Coordinates of C-alpha atoms and ligand atoms in Angstrom, one line a residue:
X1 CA 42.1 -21.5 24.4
X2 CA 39.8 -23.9 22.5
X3 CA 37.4 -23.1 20.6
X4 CA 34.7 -24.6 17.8
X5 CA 33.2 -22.2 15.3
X6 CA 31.0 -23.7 12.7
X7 CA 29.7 -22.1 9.6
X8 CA 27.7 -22.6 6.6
X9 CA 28.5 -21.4 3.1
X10 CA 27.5 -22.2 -0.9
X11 CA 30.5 -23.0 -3.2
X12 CA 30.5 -20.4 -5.7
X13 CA 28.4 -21.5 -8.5
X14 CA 31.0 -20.6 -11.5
X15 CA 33.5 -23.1 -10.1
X16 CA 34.1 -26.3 -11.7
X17 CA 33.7 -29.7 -10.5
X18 CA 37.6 -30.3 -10.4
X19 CA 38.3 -27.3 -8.2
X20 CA 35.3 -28.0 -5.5
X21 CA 37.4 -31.0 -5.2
X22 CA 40.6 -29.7 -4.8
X23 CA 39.3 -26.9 -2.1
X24 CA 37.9 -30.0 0.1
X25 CA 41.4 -31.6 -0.3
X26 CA 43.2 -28.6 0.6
X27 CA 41.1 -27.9 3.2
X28 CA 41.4 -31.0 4.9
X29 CA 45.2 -31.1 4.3
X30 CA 45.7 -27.6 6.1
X31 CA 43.7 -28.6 9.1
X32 CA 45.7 -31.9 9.8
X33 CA 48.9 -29.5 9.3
X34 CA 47.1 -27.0 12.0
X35 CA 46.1 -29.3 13.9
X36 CA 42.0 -28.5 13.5
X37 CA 39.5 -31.2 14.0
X38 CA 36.0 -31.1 12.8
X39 CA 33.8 -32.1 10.9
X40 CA 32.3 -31.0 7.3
X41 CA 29.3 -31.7 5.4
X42 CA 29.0 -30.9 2.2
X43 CA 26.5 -32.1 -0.6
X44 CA 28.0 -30.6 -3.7
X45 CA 26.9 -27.0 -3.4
X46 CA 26.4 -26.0 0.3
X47 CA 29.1 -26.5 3.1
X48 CA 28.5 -27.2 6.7
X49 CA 31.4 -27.2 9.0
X50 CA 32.7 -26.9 12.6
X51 CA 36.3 -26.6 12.7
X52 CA 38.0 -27.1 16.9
X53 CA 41.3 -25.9 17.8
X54 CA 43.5 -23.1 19.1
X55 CA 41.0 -19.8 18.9
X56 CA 43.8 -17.9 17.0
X57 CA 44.4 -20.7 14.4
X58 CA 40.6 -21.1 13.9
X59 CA 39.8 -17.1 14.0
X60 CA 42.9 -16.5 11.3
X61 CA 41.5 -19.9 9.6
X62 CA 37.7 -18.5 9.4
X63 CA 39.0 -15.1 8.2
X64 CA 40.5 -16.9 5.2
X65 CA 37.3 -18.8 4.5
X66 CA 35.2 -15.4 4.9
X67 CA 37.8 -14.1 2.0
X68 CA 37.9 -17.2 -0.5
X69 CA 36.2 -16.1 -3.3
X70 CA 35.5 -19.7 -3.8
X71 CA 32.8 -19.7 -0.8
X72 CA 29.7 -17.5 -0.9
X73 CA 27.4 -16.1 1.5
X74 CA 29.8 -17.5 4.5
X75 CA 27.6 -17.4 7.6
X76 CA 28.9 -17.9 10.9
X77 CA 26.4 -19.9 13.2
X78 CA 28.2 -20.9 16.0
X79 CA 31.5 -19.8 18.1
X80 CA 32.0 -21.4 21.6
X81 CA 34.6 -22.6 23.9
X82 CA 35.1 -25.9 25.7
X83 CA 37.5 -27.8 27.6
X84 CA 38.2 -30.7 25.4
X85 CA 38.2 -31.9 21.4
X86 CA 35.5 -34.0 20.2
X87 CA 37.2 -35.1 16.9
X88 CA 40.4 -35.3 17.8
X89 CA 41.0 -38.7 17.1
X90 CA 38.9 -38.2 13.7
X91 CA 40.9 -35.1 12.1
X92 CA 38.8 -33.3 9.9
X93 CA 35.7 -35.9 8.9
X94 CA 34.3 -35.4 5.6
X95 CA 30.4 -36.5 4.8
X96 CA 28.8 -36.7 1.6
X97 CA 25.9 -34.9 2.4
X98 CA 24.5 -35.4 -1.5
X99 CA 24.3 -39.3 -1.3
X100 CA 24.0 -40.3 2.3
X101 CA 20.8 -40.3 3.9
X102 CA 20.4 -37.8 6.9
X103 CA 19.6 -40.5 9.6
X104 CA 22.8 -42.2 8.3
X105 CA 25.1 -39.2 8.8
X106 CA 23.9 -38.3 12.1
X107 CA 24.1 -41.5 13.3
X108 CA 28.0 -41.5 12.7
X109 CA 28.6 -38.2 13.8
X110 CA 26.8 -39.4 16.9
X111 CA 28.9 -42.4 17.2
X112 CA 31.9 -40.4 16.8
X113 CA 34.6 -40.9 19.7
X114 CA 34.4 -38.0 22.3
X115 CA 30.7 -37.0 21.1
X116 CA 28.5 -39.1 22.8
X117 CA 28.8 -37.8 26.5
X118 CA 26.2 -35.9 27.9
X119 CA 27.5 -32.2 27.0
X120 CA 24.9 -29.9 26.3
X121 CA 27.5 -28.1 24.5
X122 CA 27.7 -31.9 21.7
X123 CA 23.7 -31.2 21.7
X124 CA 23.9 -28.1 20.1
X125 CA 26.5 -29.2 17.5
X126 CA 24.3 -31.9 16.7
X127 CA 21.6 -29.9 16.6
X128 CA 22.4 -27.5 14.2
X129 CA 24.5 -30.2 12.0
X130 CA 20.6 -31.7 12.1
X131 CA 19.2 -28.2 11.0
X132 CA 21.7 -28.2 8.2
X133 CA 20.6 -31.4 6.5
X134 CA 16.3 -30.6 7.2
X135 CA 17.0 -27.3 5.4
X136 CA 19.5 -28.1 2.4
X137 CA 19.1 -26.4 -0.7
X138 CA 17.0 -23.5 1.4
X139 CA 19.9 -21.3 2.9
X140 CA 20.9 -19.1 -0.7
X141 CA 19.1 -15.6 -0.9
X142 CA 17.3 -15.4 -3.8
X143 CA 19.4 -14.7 -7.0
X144 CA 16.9 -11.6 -7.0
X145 CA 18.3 -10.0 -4.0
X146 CA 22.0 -11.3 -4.9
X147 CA 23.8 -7.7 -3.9
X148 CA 25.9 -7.9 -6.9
X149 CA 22.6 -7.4 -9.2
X150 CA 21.8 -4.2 -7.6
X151 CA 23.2 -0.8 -7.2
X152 CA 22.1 2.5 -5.9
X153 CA 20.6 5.9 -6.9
X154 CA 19.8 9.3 -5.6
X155 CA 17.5 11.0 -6.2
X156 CA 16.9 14.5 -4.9
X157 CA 13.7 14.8 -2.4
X158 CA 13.2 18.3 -1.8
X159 CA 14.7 21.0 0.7
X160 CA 13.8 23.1 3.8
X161 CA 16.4 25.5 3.4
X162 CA 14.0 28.1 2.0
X163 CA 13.0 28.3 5.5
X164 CA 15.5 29.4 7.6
X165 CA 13.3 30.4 10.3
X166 CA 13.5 26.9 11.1
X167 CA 16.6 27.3 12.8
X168 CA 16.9 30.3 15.1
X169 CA 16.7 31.1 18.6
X170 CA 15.8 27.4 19.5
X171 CA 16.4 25.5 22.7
X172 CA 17.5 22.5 20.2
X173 CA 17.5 21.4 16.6
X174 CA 16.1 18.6 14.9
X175 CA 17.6 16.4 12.3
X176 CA 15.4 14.2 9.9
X177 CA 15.7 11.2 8.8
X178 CA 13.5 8.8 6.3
X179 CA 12.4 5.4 7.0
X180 CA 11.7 4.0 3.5
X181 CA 9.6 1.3 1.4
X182 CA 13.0 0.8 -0.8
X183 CA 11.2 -0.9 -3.6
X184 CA 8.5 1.1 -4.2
X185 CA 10.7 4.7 -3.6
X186 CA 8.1 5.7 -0.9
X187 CA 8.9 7.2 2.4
X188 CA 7.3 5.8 4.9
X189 CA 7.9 8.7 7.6
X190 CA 10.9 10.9 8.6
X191 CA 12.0 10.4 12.4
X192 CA 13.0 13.4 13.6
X193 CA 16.0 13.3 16.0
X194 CA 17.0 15.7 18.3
X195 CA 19.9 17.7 18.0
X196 CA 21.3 20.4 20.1
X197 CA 21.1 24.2 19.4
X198 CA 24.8 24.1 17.5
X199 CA 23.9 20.8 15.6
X200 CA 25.1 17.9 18.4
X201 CA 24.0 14.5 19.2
X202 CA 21.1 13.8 21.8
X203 CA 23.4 12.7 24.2
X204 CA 25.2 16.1 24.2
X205 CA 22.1 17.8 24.0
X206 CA 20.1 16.3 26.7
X207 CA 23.7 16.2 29.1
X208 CA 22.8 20.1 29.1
X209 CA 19.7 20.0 30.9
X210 CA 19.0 19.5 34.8
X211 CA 18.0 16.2 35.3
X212 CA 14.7 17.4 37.0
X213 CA 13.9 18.7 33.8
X214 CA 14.8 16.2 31.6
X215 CA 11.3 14.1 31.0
X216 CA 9.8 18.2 30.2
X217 CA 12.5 19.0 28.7
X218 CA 11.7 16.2 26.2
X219 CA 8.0 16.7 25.8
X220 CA 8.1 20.8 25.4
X221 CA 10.7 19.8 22.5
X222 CA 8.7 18.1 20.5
X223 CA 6.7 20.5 19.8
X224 CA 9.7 21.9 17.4
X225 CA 9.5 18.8 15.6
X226 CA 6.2 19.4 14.9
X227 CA 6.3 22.5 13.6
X228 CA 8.8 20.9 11.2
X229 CA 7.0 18.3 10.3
X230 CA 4.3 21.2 8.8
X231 CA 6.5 22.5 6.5
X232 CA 7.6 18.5 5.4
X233 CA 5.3 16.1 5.1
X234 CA 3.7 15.0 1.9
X235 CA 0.8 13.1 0.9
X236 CA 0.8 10.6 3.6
X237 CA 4.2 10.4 5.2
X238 CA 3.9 10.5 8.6
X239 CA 6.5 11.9 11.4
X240 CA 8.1 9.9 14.1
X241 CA 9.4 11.3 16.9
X242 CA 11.0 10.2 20.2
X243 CA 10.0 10.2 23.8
X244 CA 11.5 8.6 27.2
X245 CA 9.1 6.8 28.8
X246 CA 9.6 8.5 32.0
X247 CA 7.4 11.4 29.7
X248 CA 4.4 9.0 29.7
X249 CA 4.5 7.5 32.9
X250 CA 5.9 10.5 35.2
X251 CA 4.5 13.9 33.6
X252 CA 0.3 13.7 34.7
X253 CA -1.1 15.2 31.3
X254 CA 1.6 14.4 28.5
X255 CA -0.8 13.2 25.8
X256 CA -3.3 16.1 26.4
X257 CA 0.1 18.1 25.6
X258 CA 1.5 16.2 22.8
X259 CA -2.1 16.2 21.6
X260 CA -2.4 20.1 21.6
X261 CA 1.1 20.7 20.1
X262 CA 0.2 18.4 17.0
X263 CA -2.6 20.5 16.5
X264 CA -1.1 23.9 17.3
X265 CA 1.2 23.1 14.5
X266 CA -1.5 22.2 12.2
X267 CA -1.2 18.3 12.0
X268 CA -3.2 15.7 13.2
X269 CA -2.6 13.2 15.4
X270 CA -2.5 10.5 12.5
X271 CA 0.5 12.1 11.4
X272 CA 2.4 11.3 14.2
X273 CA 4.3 7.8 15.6
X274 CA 5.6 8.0 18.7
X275 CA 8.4 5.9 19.5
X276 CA 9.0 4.4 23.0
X277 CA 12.5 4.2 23.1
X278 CA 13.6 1.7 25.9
X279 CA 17.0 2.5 26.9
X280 CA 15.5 3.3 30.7
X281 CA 13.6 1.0 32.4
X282 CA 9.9 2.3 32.9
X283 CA 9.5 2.6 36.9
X284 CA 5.8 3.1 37.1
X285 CA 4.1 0.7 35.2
X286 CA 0.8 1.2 35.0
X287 CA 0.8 5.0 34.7
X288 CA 2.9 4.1 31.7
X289 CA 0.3 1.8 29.9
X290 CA -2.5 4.7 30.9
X291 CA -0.6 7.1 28.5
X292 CA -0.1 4.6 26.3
X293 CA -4.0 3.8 25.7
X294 CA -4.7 7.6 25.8
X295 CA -2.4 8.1 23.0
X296 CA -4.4 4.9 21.1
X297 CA -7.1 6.9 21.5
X298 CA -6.0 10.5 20.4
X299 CA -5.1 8.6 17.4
X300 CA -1.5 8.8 17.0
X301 CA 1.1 5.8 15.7
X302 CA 3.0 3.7 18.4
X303 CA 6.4 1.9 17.7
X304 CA 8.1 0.4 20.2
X305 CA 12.4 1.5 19.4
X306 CA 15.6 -0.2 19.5
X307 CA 13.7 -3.8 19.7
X308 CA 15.4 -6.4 20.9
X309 CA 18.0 -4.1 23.1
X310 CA 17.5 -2.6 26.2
X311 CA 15.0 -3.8 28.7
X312 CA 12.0 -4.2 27.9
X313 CA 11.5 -5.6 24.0
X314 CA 9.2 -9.2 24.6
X315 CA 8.1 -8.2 28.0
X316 CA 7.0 -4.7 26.6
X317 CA 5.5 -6.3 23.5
X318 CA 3.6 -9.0 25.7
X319 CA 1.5 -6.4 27.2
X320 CA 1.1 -4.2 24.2
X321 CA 1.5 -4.3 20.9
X322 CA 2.3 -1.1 18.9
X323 CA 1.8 -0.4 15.4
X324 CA 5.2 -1.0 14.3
X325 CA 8.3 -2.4 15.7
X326 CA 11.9 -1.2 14.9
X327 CA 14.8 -3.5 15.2
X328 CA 17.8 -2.7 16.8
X329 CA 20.6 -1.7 14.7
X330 CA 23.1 -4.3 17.0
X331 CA 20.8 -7.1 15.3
X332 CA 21.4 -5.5 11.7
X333 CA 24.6 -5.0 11.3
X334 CA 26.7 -7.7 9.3
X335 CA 22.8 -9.4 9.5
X336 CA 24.2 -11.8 6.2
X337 CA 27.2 -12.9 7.8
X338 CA 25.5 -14.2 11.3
X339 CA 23.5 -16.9 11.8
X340 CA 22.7 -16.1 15.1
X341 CA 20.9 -12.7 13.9
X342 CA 19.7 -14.0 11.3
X343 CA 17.8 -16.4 13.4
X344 CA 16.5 -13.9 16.1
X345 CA 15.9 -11.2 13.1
X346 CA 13.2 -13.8 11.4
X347 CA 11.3 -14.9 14.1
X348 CA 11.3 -11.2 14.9
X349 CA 9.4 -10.8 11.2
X350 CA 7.2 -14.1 11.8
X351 CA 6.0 -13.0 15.4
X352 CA 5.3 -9.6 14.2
X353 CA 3.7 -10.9 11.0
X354 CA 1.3 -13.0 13.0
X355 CA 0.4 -10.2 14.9
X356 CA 0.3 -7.9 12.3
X357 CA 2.6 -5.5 13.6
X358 CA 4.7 -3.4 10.6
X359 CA 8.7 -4.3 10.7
X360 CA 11.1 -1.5 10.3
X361 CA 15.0 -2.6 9.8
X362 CA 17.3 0.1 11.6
X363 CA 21.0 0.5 10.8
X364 CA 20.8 -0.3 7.6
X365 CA 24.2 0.4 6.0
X366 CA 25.4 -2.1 3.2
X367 CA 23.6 -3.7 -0.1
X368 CA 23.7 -7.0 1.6
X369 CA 22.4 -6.5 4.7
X370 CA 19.4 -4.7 2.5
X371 CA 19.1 -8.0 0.0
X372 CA 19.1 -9.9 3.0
X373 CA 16.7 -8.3 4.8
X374 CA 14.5 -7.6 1.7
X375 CA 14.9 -11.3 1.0
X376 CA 12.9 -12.2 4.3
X377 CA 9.8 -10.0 3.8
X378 CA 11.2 -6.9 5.5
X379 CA 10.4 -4.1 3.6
X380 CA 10.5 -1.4 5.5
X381 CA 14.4 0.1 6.3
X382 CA 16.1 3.1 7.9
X383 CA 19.7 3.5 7.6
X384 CA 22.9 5.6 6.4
X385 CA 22.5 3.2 2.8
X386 CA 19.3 5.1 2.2
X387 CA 20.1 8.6 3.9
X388 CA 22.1 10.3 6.6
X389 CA 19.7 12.3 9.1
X390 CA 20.1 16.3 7.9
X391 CA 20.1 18.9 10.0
X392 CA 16.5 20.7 9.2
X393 CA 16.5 19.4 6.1
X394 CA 15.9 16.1 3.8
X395 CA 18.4 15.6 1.1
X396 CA 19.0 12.9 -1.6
X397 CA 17.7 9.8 -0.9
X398 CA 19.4 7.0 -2.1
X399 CA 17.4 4.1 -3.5
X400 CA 18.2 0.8 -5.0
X401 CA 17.6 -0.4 -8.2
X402 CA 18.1 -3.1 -10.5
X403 CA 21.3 -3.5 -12.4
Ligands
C2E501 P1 16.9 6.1 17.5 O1 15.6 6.7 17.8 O2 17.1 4.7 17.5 O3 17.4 6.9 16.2 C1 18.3 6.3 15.3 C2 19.7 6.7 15.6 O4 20.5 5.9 14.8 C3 20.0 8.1 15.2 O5 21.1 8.5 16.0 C4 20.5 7.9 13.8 O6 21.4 9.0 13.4 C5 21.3 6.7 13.9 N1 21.4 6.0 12.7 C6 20.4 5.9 11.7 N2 20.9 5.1 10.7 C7 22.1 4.6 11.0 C8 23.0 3.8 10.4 O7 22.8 3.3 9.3 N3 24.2 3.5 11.1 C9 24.4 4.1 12.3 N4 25.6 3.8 12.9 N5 23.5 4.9 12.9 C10 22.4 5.2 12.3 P2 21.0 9.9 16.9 O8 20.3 10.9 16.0 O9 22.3 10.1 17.4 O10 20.0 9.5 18.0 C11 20.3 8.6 19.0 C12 19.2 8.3 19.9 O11 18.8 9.5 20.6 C13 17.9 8.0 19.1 O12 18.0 6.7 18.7 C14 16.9 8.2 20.2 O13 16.8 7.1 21.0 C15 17.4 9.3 20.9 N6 16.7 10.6 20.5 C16 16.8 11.3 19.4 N7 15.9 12.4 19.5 C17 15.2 12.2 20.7 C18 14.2 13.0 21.3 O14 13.7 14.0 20.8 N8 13.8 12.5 22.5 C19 14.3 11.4 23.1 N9 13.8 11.0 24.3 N10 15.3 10.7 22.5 C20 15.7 11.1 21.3
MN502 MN1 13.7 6.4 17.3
MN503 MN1 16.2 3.1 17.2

């Protein structure tokens, strides 16, 4: 099958002259042997390229490039499939993207054999050869957030296990988790997630109930977390906890019962976010958005989960915008290898800048998805890089800091 990736990368700054040269060469050697057509921009420091041909020669090909110590921040903007070649009378087309003028290089690129039909498909390679060449010299990460200048440290938090009251005779559990500020060492809030009575995941826990039950199920629980949340929260860390919409929209009197369990347990509603988690679609609208506003005005927090997955993300934030938005861990993961996430990630931040709405990354896992991140104006992160959720309890948080 045929296929045309395209990427962008930065040579590695400590290479020599002589040796960017000879990786070009190389490169355009190999292809010819492997029979890969493309083109490749390149300017000195940053490389653009789209590479066509068999999708198990270009995949093994990529892989290599992803490895090559000699490229750096490889990001992958583009994989697609199509039934012909566009260069495949050209080979593998180098442009000197440090002397030529842009109009001049997309003019040839344009004039190239097999590229000028009408394929929406050519559009979009031009298009984001075009993006390439507008934002040159804009695509590294700060040095500041280069990974390799950072490393990690815990550093103990406190622990519930004093309290083991906390644990018995309960018809679930609830594990904690912090969503941090990682460079000022603050926690933002803990979410606290719900776990069954010997310790498992939500599905496994909510699988045990009647499914008549389920939406009561969920609210009556929360008032567990709450009681946890008394013994945890410090100066002003708040506690996030989890509801299915169906709770808002189908039980008549949810708020007034949320309400009166945050204050049974000695907190106040300012204390609280609730997240709207979307994974179900919400049935009955406009009961929905009446429990939303009566939670507005019982004064707790709002934050719409898992944005960006599921079904409702823009439409839901169309018609109202929470205080804070978290972002799907599917658009997180491997963020500084994908263009196309890196893309929908930002205008995620701008939109939600603009409407001053606060950003929470979920999923966080590696140093470089952090720096990215970070790098962007994203400042706010939950993830197994900072801490695991624990059972009842908050252990070490690990935080970064500079090397
Ligand atoms: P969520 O609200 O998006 O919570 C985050 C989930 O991602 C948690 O899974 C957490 O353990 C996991 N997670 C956090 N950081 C990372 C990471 O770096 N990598 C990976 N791979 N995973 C990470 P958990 O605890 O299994 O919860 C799953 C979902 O169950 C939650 O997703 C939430 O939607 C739902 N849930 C949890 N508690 C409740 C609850 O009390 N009521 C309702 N309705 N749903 C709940
Ligand atoms: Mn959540
Ligand atoms: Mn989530």
């Amino acid at each position: 099958m045929l296929t045309t990736l395209i990427y962008r990368s930065l040579v590695n700054p400590e290479l020599q002259q002589a040796s960017i040269h000879q990786l070009v060469q190389d490169a355009l050697c190999k292809n010819n042997a492997n029979h890969v057509t493309g083109i490749l921009l390149f300017d000195g420091a940053e490389f653009f390229q789209v590479l066509e041909g068999e999708e198990a020669v270009i995949n093994a090909l990529f892989s290599r490039i992803r490895a090559d110590l000699r490229h750096n921040s490889v990001v992958l903007l583009m994989q697609d499939y199509s039934a012909y070649r566009r260069f495949h009378d050209t080979g593998m087309r180098l442009f000197d993207a440090g002397s030529r003028t842009v109009e001049s290089i997309l003019a040839e690129i344009r004039n190239l054999s097999h590229f000028r039909g009408c394929y929406l498909q050519d559009e979009r390679i031009f298009r984001l050869a075009s993006t390439f060449l507008a934002q040159r010299g804009l695509h590294a990460v700060p040095p500041e957030f280069n990974a390799s200048r950072w490393r990690r440290e815990g550093r103990e938090h406190f622990t519930l296990s004093q309290w083991p009251d906390l644990i018995v005779e309960k018809p679930c559990q609830f594990a904690l988790q912090p969503i941090v500020e990682a460079l000022t060492g603050k926690v933002s809030s803990w979410e606290a997630l719900i776990r069954s009575p010997s310790g498992e995941s939500p599905a496994r826990m909510f699988e045990s109930v009647p499914a008549d039950r389920l939406y009561h199920f969920d609210l009556e629980t929360k008032a567990h977390a709450f009681a946890l949340g008394n013994r945890m929260l410090k100066n002003n860390e708040k506690l996030s906890v989890n509801l299915l919409p169906g709770v808002l929209s189908s039980i008549p009197g949810a708020v007034d019962t949320l309400v009166k369990q945050i204050g049974a347990a000695g907190l106040r509603p300012e204390q609280i976010i609730i997240e709207v988690t979307e994974t179900e679609a919400i049935t009955d609208q406009d009961a929905f958005y009446q429990a939303l506003k009566a939670l507005r005005i019982a004064g707790t927090g709002l934050a719409i989960d898992d944005f960006g997955s599921g079904y409702s993300g823009l439409a839901l934030l169309a018609r109202f915008q929470p205080d804070k938005i978290k972002i799907d861990m599917a658009l997180i993961e491997g963020i500084h290898l994908s263009g196309v996430k890196q893309a929908i990630v930002r205008s995620i931040a701008r939109c939600c800048e603009e409407l001053g709405i606060t950003v929470v990354a979920e999923g966080v896992e590696t140093m470089e998805e952090w720096c990215w991140l970070e790098s962007i104006g994203i400042h706010l992160f939950q993830g197994y890089f900072f801490s695991r959720p624990i059972l009842n309890d908050v252990g070490n948080i690990q935080w970064p800091v500079r090397i």
